[in-house]
CSV table of C-alpha atoms in Angstrom, one decimal:
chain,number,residue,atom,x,y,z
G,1257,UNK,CA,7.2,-4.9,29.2
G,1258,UNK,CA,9.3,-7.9,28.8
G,1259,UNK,CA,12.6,-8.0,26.6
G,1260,UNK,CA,11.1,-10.3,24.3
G,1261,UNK,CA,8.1,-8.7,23.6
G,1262,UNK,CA,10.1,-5.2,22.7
G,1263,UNK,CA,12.1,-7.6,20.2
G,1264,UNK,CA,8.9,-9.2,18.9
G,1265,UNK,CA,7.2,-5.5,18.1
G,1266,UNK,CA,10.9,-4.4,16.7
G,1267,UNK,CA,11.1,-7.3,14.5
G,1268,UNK,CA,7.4,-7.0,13.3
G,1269,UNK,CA,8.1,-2.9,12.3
G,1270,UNK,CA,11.1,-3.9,10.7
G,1271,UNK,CA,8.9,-6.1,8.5
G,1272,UNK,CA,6.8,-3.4,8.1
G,1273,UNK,CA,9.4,-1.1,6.8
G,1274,UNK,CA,11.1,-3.9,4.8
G,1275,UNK,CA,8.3,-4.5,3.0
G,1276,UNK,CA,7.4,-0.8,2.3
G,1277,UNK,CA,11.5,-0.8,0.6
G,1278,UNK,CA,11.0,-3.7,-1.4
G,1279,UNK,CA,7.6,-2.1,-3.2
G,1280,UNK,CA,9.5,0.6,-3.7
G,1281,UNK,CA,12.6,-0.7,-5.0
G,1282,UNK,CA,10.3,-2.6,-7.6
G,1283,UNK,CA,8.6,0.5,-9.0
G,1284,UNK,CA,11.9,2.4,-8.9
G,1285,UNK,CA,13.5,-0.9,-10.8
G,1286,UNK,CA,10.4,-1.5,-13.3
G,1287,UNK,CA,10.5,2.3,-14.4
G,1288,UNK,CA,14.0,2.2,-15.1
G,1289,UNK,CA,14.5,1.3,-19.1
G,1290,UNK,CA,17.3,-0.8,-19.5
G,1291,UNK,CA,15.4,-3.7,-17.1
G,1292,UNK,CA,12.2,-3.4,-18.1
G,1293,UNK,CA,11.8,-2.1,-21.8
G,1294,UNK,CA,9.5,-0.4,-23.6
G,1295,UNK,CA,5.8,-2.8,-23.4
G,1296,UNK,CA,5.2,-2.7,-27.4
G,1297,UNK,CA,8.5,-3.7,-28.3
G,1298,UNK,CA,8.5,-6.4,-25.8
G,1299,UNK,CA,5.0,-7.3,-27.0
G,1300,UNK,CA,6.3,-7.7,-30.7
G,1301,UNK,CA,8.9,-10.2,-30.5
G,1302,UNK,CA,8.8,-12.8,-33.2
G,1303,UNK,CA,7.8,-15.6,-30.8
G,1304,UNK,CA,4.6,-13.8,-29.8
G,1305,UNK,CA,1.2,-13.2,-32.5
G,1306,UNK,CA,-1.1,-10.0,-32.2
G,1307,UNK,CA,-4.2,-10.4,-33.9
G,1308,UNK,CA,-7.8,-8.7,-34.2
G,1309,UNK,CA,-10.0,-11.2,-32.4
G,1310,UNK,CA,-13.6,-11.8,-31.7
G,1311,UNK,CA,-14.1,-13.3,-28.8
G,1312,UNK,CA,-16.2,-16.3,-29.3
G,1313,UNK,CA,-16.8,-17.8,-26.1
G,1314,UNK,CA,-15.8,-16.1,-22.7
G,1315,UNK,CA,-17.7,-18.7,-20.3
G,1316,UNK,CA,-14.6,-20.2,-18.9
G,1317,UNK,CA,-13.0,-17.2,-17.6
G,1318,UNK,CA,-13.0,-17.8,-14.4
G,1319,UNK,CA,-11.9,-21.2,-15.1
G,1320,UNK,CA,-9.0,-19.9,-17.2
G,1321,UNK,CA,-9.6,-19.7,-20.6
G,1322,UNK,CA,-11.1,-17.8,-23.6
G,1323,UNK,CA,-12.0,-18.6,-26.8
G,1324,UNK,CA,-11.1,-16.5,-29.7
G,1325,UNK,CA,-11.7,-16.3,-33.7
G,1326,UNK,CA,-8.9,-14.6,-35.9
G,1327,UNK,CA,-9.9,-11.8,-38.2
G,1328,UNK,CA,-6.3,-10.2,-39.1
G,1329,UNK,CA,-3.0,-11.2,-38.0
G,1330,UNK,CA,-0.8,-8.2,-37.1
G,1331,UNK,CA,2.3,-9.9,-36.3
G,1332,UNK,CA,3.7,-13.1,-36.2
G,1333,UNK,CA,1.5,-16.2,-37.4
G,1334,UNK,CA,-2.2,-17.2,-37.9
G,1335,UNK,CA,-4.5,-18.4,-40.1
G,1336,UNK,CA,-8.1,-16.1,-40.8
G,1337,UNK,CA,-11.1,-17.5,-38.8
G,1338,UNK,CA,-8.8,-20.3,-37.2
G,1339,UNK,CA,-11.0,-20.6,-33.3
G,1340,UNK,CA,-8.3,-20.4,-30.3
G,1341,UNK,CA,-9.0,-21.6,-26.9
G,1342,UNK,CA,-6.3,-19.1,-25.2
G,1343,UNK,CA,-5.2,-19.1,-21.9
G,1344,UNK,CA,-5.9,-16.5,-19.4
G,1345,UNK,CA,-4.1,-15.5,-15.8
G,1346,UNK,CA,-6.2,-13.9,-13.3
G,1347,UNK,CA,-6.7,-10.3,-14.4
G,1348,UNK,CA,-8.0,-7.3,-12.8
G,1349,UNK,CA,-10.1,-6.0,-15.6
G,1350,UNK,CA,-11.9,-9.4,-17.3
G,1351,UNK,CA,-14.2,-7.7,-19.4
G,1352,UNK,CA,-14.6,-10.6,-22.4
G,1353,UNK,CA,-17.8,-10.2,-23.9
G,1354,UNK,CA,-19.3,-12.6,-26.5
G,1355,UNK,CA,-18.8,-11.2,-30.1
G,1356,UNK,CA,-16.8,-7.9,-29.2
G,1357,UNK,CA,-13.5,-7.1,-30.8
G,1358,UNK,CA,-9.9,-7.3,-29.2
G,1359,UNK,CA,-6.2,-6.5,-30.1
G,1360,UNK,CA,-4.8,-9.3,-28.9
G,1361,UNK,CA,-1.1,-11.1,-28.1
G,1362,UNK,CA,-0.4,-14.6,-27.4
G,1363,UNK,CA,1.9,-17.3,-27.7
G,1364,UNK,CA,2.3,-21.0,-28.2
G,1365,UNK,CA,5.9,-21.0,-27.0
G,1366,UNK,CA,7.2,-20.8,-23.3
G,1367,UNK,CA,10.4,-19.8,-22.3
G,1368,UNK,CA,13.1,-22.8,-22.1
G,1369,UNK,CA,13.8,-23.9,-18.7
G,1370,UNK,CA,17.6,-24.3,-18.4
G,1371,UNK,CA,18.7,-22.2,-21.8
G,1372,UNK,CA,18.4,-18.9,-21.8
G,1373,UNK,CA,16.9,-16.7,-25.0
G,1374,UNK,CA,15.2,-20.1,-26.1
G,1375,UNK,CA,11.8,-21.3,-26.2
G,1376,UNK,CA,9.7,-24.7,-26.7
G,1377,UNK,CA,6.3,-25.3,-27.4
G,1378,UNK,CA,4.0,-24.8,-24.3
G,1379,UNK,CA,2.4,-28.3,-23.8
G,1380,UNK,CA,-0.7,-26.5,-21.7
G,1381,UNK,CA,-1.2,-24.6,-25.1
G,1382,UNK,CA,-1.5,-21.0,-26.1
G,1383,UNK,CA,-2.1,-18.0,-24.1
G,1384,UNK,CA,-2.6,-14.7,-24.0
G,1385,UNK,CA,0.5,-12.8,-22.7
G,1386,UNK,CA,0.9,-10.5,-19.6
G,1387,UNK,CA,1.5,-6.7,-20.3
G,1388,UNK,CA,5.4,-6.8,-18.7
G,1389,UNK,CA,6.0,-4.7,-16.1
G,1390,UNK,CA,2.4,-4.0,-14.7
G,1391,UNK,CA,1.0,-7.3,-15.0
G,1392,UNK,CA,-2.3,-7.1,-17.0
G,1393,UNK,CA,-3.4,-9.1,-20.0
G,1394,UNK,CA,-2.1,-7.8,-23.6
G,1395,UNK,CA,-5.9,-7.8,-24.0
G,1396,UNK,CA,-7.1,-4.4,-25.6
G,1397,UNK,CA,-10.3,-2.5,-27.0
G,1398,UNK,CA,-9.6,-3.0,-30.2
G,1399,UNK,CA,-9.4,0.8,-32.5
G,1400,UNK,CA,-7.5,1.3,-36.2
G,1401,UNK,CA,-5.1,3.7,-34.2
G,1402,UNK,CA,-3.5,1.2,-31.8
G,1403,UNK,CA,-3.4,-1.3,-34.4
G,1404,UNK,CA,-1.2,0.6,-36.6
G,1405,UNK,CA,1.3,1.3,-33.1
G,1406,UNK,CA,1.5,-2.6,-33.2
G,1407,UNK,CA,2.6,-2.4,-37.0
G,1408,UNK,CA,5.0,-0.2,-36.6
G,1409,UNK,CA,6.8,-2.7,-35.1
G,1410,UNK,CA,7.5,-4.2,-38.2
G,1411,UNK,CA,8.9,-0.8,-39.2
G,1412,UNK,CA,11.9,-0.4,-37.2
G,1413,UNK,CA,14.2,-2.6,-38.9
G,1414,UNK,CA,13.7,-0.2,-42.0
G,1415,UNK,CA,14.7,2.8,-40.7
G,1416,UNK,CA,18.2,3.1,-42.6
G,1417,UNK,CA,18.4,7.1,-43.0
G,1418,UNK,CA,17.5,9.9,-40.4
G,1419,UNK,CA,14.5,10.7,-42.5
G,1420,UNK,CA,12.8,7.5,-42.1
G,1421,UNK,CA,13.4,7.3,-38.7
G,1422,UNK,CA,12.2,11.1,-38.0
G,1423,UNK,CA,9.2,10.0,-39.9
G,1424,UNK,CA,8.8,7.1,-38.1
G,1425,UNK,CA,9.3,8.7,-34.3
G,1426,UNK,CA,7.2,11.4,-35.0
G,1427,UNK,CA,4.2,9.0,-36.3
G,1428,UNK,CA,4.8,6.8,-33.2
G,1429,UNK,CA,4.0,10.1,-31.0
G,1430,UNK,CA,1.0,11.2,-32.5
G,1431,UNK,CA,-0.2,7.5,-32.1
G,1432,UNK,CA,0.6,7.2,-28.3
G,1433,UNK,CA,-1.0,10.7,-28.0
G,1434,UNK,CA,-4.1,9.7,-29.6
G,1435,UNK,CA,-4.7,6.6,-28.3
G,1436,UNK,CA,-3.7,8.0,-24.4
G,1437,UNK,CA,-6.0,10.8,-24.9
G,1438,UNK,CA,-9.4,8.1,-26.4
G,1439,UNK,CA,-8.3,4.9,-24.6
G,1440,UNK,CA,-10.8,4.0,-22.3
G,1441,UNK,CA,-10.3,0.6,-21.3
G,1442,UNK,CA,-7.9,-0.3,-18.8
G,1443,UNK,CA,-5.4,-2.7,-20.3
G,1444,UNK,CA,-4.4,-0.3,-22.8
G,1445,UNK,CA,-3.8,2.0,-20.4
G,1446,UNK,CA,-1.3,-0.3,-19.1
G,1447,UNK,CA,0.5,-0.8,-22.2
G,1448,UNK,CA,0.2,2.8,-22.8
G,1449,UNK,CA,1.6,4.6,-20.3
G,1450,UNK,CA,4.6,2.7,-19.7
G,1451,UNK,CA,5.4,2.8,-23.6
G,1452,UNK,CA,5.7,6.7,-23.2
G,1453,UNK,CA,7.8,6.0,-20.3
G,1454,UNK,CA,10.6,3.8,-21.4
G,1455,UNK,CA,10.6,5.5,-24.8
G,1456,UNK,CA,13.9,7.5,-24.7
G,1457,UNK,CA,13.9,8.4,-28.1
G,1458,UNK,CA,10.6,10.1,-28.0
G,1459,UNK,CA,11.6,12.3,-24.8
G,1460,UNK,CA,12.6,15.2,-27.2
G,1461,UNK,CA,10.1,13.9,-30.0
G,1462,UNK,CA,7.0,15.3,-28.7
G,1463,UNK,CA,5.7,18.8,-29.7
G,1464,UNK,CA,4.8,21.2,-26.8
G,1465,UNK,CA,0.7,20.1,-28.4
G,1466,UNK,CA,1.0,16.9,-27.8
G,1467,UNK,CA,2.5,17.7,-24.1
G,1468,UNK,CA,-0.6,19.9,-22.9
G,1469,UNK,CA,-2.7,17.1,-24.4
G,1470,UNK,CA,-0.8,14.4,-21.9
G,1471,UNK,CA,-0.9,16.6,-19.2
G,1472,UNK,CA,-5.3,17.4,-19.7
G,1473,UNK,CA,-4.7,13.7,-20.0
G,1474,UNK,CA,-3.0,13.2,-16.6
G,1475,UNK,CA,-5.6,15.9,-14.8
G,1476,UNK,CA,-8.8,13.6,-16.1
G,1477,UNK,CA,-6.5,10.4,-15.1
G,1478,UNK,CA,-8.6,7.5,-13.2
G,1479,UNK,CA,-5.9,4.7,-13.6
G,1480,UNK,CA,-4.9,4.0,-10.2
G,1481,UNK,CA,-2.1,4.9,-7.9
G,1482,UNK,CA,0.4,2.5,-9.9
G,1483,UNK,CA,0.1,3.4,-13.8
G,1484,UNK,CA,-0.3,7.8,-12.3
G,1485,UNK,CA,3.1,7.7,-10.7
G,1486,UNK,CA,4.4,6.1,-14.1
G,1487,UNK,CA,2.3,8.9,-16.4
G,1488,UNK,CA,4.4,11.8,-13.5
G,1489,UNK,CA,7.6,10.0,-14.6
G,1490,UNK,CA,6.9,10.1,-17.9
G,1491,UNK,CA,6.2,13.9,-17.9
G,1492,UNK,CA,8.9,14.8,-15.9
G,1493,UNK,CA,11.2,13.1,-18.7
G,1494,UNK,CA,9.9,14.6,-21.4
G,1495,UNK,CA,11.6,17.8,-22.7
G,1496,UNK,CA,8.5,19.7,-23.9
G,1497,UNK,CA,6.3,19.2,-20.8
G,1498,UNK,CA,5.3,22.7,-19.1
G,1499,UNK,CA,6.6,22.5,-16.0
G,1500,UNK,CA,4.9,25.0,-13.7
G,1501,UNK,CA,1.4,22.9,-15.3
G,1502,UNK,CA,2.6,19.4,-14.2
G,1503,UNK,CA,3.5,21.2,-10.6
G,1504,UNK,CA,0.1,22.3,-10.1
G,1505,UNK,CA,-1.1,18.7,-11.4
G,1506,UNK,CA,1.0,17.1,-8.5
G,1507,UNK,CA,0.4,19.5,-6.1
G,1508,UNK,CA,-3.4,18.5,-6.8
G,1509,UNK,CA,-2.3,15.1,-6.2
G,1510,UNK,CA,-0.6,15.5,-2.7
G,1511,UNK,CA,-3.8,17.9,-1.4
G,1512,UNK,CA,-5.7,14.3,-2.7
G,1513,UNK,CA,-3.3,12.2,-0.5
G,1514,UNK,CA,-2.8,11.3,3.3
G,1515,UNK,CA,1.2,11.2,4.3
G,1516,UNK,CA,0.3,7.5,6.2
G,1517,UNK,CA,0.3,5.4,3.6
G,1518,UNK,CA,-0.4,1.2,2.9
G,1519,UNK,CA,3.0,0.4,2.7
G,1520,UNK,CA,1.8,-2.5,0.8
G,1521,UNK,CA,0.6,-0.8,-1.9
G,1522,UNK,CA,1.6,2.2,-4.4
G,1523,UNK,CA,0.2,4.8,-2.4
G,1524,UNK,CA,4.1,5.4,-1.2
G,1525,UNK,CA,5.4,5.4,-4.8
G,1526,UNK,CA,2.3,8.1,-6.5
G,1527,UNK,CA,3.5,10.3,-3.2
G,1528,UNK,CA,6.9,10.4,-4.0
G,1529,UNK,CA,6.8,10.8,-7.6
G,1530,UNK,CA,4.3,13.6,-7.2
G,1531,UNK,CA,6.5,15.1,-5.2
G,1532,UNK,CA,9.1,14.8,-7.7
G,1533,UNK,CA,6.8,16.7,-10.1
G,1534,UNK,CA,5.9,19.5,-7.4
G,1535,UNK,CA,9.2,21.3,-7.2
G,1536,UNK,CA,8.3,24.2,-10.2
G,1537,UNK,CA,6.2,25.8,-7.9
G,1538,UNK,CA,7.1,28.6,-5.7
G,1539,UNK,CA,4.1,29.5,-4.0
G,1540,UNK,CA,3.8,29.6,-0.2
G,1541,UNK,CA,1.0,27.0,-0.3
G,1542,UNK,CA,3.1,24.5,-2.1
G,1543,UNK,CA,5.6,24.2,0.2
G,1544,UNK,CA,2.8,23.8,3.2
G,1545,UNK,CA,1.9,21.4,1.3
G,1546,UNK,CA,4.7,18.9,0.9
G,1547,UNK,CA,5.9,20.1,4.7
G,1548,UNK,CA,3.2,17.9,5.6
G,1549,UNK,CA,5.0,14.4,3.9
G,1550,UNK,CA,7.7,14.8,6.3
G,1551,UNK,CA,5.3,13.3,8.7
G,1552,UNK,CA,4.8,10.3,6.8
G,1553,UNK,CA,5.0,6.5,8.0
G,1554,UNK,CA,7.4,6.2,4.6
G,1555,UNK,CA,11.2,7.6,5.0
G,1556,UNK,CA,11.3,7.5,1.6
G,1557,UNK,CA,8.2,9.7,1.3
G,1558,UNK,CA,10.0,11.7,4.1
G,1559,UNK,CA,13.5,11.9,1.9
G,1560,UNK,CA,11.6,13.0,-1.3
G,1561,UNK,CA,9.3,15.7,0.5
G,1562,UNK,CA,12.6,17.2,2.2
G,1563,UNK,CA,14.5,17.4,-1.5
G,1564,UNK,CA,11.8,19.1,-2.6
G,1565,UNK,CA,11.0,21.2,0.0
G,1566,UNK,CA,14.9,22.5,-0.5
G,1567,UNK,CA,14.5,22.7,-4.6
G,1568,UNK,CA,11.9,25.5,-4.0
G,1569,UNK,CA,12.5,27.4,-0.6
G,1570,UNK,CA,16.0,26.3,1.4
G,1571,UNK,CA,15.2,29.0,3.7
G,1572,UNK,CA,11.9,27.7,4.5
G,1573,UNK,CA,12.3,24.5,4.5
G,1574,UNK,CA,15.0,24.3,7.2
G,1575,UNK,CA,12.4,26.6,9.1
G,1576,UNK,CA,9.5,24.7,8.9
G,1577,UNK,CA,11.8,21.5,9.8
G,1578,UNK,CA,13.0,23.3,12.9
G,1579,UNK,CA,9.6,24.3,14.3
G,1580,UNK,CA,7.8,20.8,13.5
G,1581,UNK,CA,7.2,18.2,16.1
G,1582,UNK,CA,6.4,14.6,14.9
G,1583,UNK,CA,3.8,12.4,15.5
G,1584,UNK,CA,4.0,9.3,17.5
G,1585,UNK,CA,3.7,7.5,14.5
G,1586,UNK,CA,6.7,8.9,12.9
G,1587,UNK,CA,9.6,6.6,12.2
G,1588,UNK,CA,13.2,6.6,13.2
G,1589,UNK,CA,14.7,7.1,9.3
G,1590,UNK,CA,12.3,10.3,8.6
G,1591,UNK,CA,13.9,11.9,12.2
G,1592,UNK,CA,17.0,10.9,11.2
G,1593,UNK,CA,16.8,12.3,7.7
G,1594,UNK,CA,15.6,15.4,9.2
G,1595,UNK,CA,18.3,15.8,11.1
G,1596,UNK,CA,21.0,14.9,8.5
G,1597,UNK,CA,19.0,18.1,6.6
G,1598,UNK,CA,19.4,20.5,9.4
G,1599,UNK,CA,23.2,19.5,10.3
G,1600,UNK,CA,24.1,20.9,6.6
């Protein structure tokens, strides 16, 4: 085998594994607060307008368009019954149907494009925002519940005594709750989940209740790789969540899941955070389990299965890393990381 050849397969694995980083460095970097923020707060700044909407016209979707009639403006600024063409990006879940009912945000402004924090009129016209962060339309089954989470954005500037705002936080909760618990359309899913997430204030907020109804919640989940990992962030940061419950839940997870991966997707980043959430269990089965993520094609699957392997059994862990042999397919970080573990 030639010398340029070997470089040529080196150079294409290291894109491999780049590329693996960089998806994971993303989820890591959209689930941390400060960068991201929560999705309703982001949703209700004062340049943006949620409304109820009927959808008029949804013929031109795949040519990027839909055409809406305002019922009630929730925030910002519209007139009742004025027709909307509103632009559309490509979207995952379409689902516009002629005459149905949608919570809906969009803008006429766009984002200035030298000055920072100002905006101008978009000369292509309105259009219906992206959820930020997962990238899906702010385009949701419209119900009274999720309506009233939107309107509580006009609320927070109000909250001027620790009364109000216990009120307020505690109201928000049962909300997200609710709506998690009856949502069944994607998109509000999306805006869903997330909020939970990057809602620090809440993390001691919600009652132990409202916790077991999350977690029955996660069990029944059907969201996709990307929006589970964020609900198994979310329960592992709040305060009430039973512990030993969400274990199970992501040991159930990992028994679901294959330690190779597509490292071009979120399959790395549900493995890792479920592992995250596995480490309250101390059964002998658990740890089999996550033994069999330190054969993954991911290092950081690798790193995360070894941490967790050494929260619930040090002992066994370092024995079951001593007695396994790695597959061919096994890359140079996760032996390396393995024998960092063993050196201690």
């Amino acid at each position: 085998m030639s010398k340029l050849f070997v470089r040529l397969i080196t150079v294409k694995s290291l894109l491999k594994i780049s590329l693996a980083t960089v998806m994971l460095v993303i989820a890591q970097f959209s689930m941390a607060a400060k960068p991201w923020g929560p999705t309703l707060t982001h949703l209700a700044k004062a340049v943006n307008t949620t409304a109820v909407v009927e959808i008029e016209e949804s013929a031109g979707i795949d040519d990027g368009w839909v055409k809406i009639k305002v019922i009630e403006t929730v925030l910002g600024q519209t007139a009742p019954a004025e027709i909307i063409n509103l632009r559309i990006k490509n979207d995952s879940f379409k689902g516009f149907t002629k005459g149905e009912r949608k919570l809906v945000t969009f803008s006429y402004l766009r984002k200035h494009p030298t000055l920072r924090d100002e905006y101008i009129d978009d000369p292509k016209g309105p259009r219906i925002l992206d959820i930020r962060g997962v990238t899906t339309l702010a385009a949701f089954d419209y119900s009274d519940d999720l309506k009233t989470l939107f309107e509580l954005q006009k609320k927070v500037h109000e909250l001027d005594s620790d009364f109000k705002k216990e009120a307020f936080l505690v109201k928000n909760s049962n909300l997200l709750v609710s709506q998690v618990a009856k949502a069944g359309d994607a998109r509000t899913q999306r805006l869903l989940i997330p909020e939970i997430l990057l809602r620090e204030d809440l993390y001691s907020v919600f009652s132990k209740k409202q916790s077991a109804q999350l977690l029955k919640a996660l069990a029944q989940s059907e969201r996709g790789n990307e929006i589970d990992s964020l609900f198994f962030d979310a329960m592992l940061k709040i305060e009430s969540t039973n512990d030993k419950k969400l274990s199970k839940l992501a040991l159930k997870k990992l028994d679901q899941s294959n330690p190779h991966v597509n490292l071009a997707s979120f399959e790395a980043t549900i493995v890792v955070t479920a592992l995250k959430a596995s480490t309250q269990s101390s059964s002998k089965k658990s740890i089999k389990t996550i033994a069999k993520f330190v054969d993954s094609n991911s290092p950081a699957i690798v790193k995360q299965a070894i941490r967790s392997m050494d929260a619930i059994n040090p002992n066994k862990a370092r024995e079951i890393l001593e007695n396994m042999e790695l597959s061919d397919e096994a890359h140079r970080d996760s032996k390396q990381a393995i024998a960092a573990y063993l050196k201690q």
